[in-house]
Amino acid sequence: MAFLLSGWLAHAQEVKALYKNKDASIEERIEDLIPRMTLEEKVLQMNQWTYGKNANPNNIETAMKKVRPEIGSLIYRSTNPLFRNQIQKKAMEESRLGIPIIFGFDAIHGYKTVFPIPLAQACTWDVELVRRSCEVSARECWLSGVDWTFSPMIDVARDPRWGRVAEGYGEDSYANAAFAVAAVQGYQGDSLADKYTIAACLKHYVGYSLSEGGRDYHYSDVSGQTLWETFMPPYRAGVAAGAATLMSGFNDISGVPASANYYTLTEILKKRWGHDGFVVSDWGSVENLIAQGVAKDRKEAGFKSFMAGVEMDMVDDVYVENLPQLVEEGMVPMSSIDEAVRRILRVKFRLGLFDQPYVDDIPEKDRYLRPTDLALAEQIAAESMVLLKNENQLLPIQPTAKKLAIIGPMVMDSVNLMGSWEGMGEPRHVSTIYNGLQKEFGADTKLIYAKGCAFDGTDTLGFAEARKAAMEADMVLLFLGEQKKWSGENGSRSSIALPNIQEKLMEAIYETGKPIVLVLSNGRPLELLRLNELAGAILEIWQPGTMGGAAVAGILSGRINPSGKLSITFPRTVGQIPMYYNMRRPARWMGYYQDIDKEPMYWLGHGLSYTTYSYGELQLSARKINKDEKIRARIEVSNMGIRDGKEAVLWFISDPVASVSRPVKELKFFEKKHIDANGVQVYEFEIDPGRDLSFYDKNGVKHLESGRYLVQVQDEKVEFEIVD
Ligand code: BGC
């Protein structure tokens, strides 16, 4: 009887607590929960602590705190779902209200299965591949206890000195927007409440990539015009795609730091775009307001950041220490605290955490590195690799070449191939270049390996052995590149050339007279001024992740026809920076450097194939339309060779005369298709004036002007007109 009674009581309480009733709407549940919370409980929801070993040397933390069951979020750096479930159990059962914790982690280009760095993924020009990579990453995260990834990074990056150029989708705003949408869809799926879906986080809002001189964490001078036409569109697209959260940047946006910027965080994001999830600060970026000189102490930093629209404080405890007092002093209204908590709870409800707080524990082999996921990682790696140069069809390697010299510090590497932010990727799972080549070429091809030199330093002792290997071989495959820590966060470089020792190694090998295929693995565009001349062929493989070795071997052998095209321009030298394809028109075109060619080494969009594509005539369905009509543009592309291939067509628009000067051309659409040997594919782009021909002014107002426009594919341009 007593048992029955207590059961009935518990049941009655359940019924009373509307927020626990999964049949009620999310908004009803939130409004039921907030009034039950004390100020302390609310503020704790707005804080993020950490759990597990810190692998980021840039993120300095005080001793790890004992997890409080009321904490809003943890950065979860363990792969063990059971620990997560244990901690979650504390939150559900030991906190007064049983509010689940949201567990976050930086799965930037994969979790255990490491995909190529995002800069490389963009070179696939295939949004579906990017979506699928994020879907795999989400599944591996979810099964490890991670509900939320701090990805995608969509900072349009035009300064290759900046190490974080590796983490985004390159120099173009439209491309970043398209891949942002793909990433959000991949992580979040159809419903955040589903198994294997996790919340995305658009970062670093906004303008971070303009850090002066490419020095990380520095001032970014962002004009209203540039903010709106270059930096905002990817965020706007990501928000429209339903991204649950955003992260505010470290950067100071023209005098108002990103983590204290009411205009970007509240006026635009929340009010104009209607984002109803939450914003988390970057690591310590609330406290950083003191260093940036806009707050005298932690209390003022917390006040400014919170009032600007940052709802969750990543690790620095400024909110937890100061917000209660700020509320008591009347500086921060309780209604604002409630609104912040509302946004955080909304994401937790949407994730289904209240109703299903725990994740499944399945064997590791079913969780990670599944054969289908590895196959996808290999495909993305292969399609992200860019054949920059191929004189006299040096590639693919002819079957007659039976002795290959395999030289360079990258050959045996299993660490740097993963790139920065490798998630939980492990070197032991990486297909090295050597392994890839061995498998690909089999026993009847002799691979003569010599390291040659280290990534850096002055030791030339290995040169002799490398030259000997070259002399013995039919051709040389030279694998040079960057270590992973040379890019990524705080991975800026003043030079974008390879270290002198690597260039010297190439010169030493060149003297042997053997043909050289240069294979580059790096996290940014490189200065190839000297090396370009010495190489017969150059293959850019970026930091290709777990399956990199297999993919590169497939391209070298010809099993895979390369189809990647650059998502970012390679300047000739560091002195040409900034150099990007959609610069504005200068007053006089002769304004270039006296001492160097005016063109970069390779523009965005450059990338060769083992077959030849012939582009037909660019046709338009009309040449004159009203603003509310559309034009269909169409082009046929023929594969003239004997190999199947994949070709990405990039569609550009240019607006020669407008009330605000426009870039020489702007990417508006891209599509990649398979084309059989001797086959033809039709590519179409529907030009929607409101979407594709309008432009933002410095206040973020869009204008569509009548007049002349051009649509362009490769070098072919066709003019059309918009009439009032
Ligand atoms: C980085 C972010 C990252 C965060 C959490 C920061 O230092 O700037 O990109 O998400 O750390 O690890």
GROMACS .gro file of N, CA and C and ligand atoms in nm, residues 56 59 75 106 150 164 203-204 247 250 282-283 314 421 489, ligand 1:
model
   57
   56ASN      N    1   4.459   2.105  -2.631
   56ASN     CA    2   4.485   2.230  -2.703
   56ASN      C    3   4.579   2.318  -2.621
   59ASN      N    4   4.468   2.666  -2.507
   59ASN     CA    5   4.362   2.682  -2.408
   59ASN      C    6   4.415   2.649  -2.270
   75ILE      N    7   3.284   2.070  -2.193
   75ILE     CA    8   3.360   2.028  -2.310
   75ILE      C    9   3.407   1.886  -2.275
  106ASP      N   10   3.525   1.972  -2.999
  106ASP     CA   11   3.569   2.022  -3.130
  106ASP      C   12   3.588   1.907  -3.228
  150PHE      N   13   3.175   2.210  -3.207
  150PHE     CA   14   3.206   2.351  -3.233
  150PHE      C   15   3.249   2.364  -3.379
  164ARG      N   16   4.448   2.954  -3.913
  164ARG     CA   17   4.313   2.899  -3.908
  164ARG      C   18   4.246   2.893  -4.045
  203LYS      N   19   3.104   2.924  -3.630
  203LYS     CA   20   3.205   3.004  -3.563
  203LYS      C   21   3.304   3.057  -3.665
  204HIS      N   22   3.382   3.161  -3.629
  204HIS     CA   23   3.377   3.237  -3.504
  204HIS      C   24   3.316   3.371  -3.540
  247MET      N   25   2.934   3.059  -3.206
  247MET     CA   26   3.040   3.095  -3.112
  247MET      C   27   3.089   3.234  -3.147
  250PHE      N   28   3.720   3.568  -3.098
  250PHE     CA   29   3.818   3.634  -3.011
  250PHE      C   30   3.845   3.778  -3.059
  282ASP      N   31   3.397   3.222  -2.720
  282ASP     CA   32   3.511   3.135  -2.745
  282ASP      C   33   3.585   3.119  -2.611
  283TRP      N   34   3.683   3.032  -2.611
  283TRP     CA   35   3.753   2.997  -2.487
  283TRP      C   36   3.809   3.123  -2.418
  314MET      N   37   3.229   3.021  -2.205
  314MET     CA   38   3.316   2.904  -2.215
  314MET      C   39   3.432   2.915  -2.116
  421TRP      N   40   4.332   2.011  -3.525
  421TRP     CA   41   4.198   1.973  -3.480
  421TRP      C   42   4.160   1.835  -3.534
  489GLU      N   43   4.474   2.679  -3.491
  489GLU     CA   44   4.473   2.791  -3.397
  489GLU      C   45   4.614   2.830  -3.356
  725BGC     C1   46   3.908   2.795  -3.032
  725BGC     C2   47   3.772   2.745  -3.075
  725BGC     C3   48   3.739   2.615  -3.006
  725BGC     C4   49   3.749   2.636  -2.856
  725BGC     C5   50   3.715   2.512  -2.774
  725BGC     C6   51   3.924   2.796  -2.881
  725BGC     O1   52   4.053   2.822  -2.843
  725BGC     O2   53   3.928   2.925  -3.084
  725BGC     O3   54   3.767   2.732  -3.214
  725BGC     O4   55   3.612   2.571  -3.043
  725BGC     O5   56   3.882   2.674  -2.824
  725BGC     O6   57   3.811   2.417  -2.782
   0.00000   0.00000   0.00000
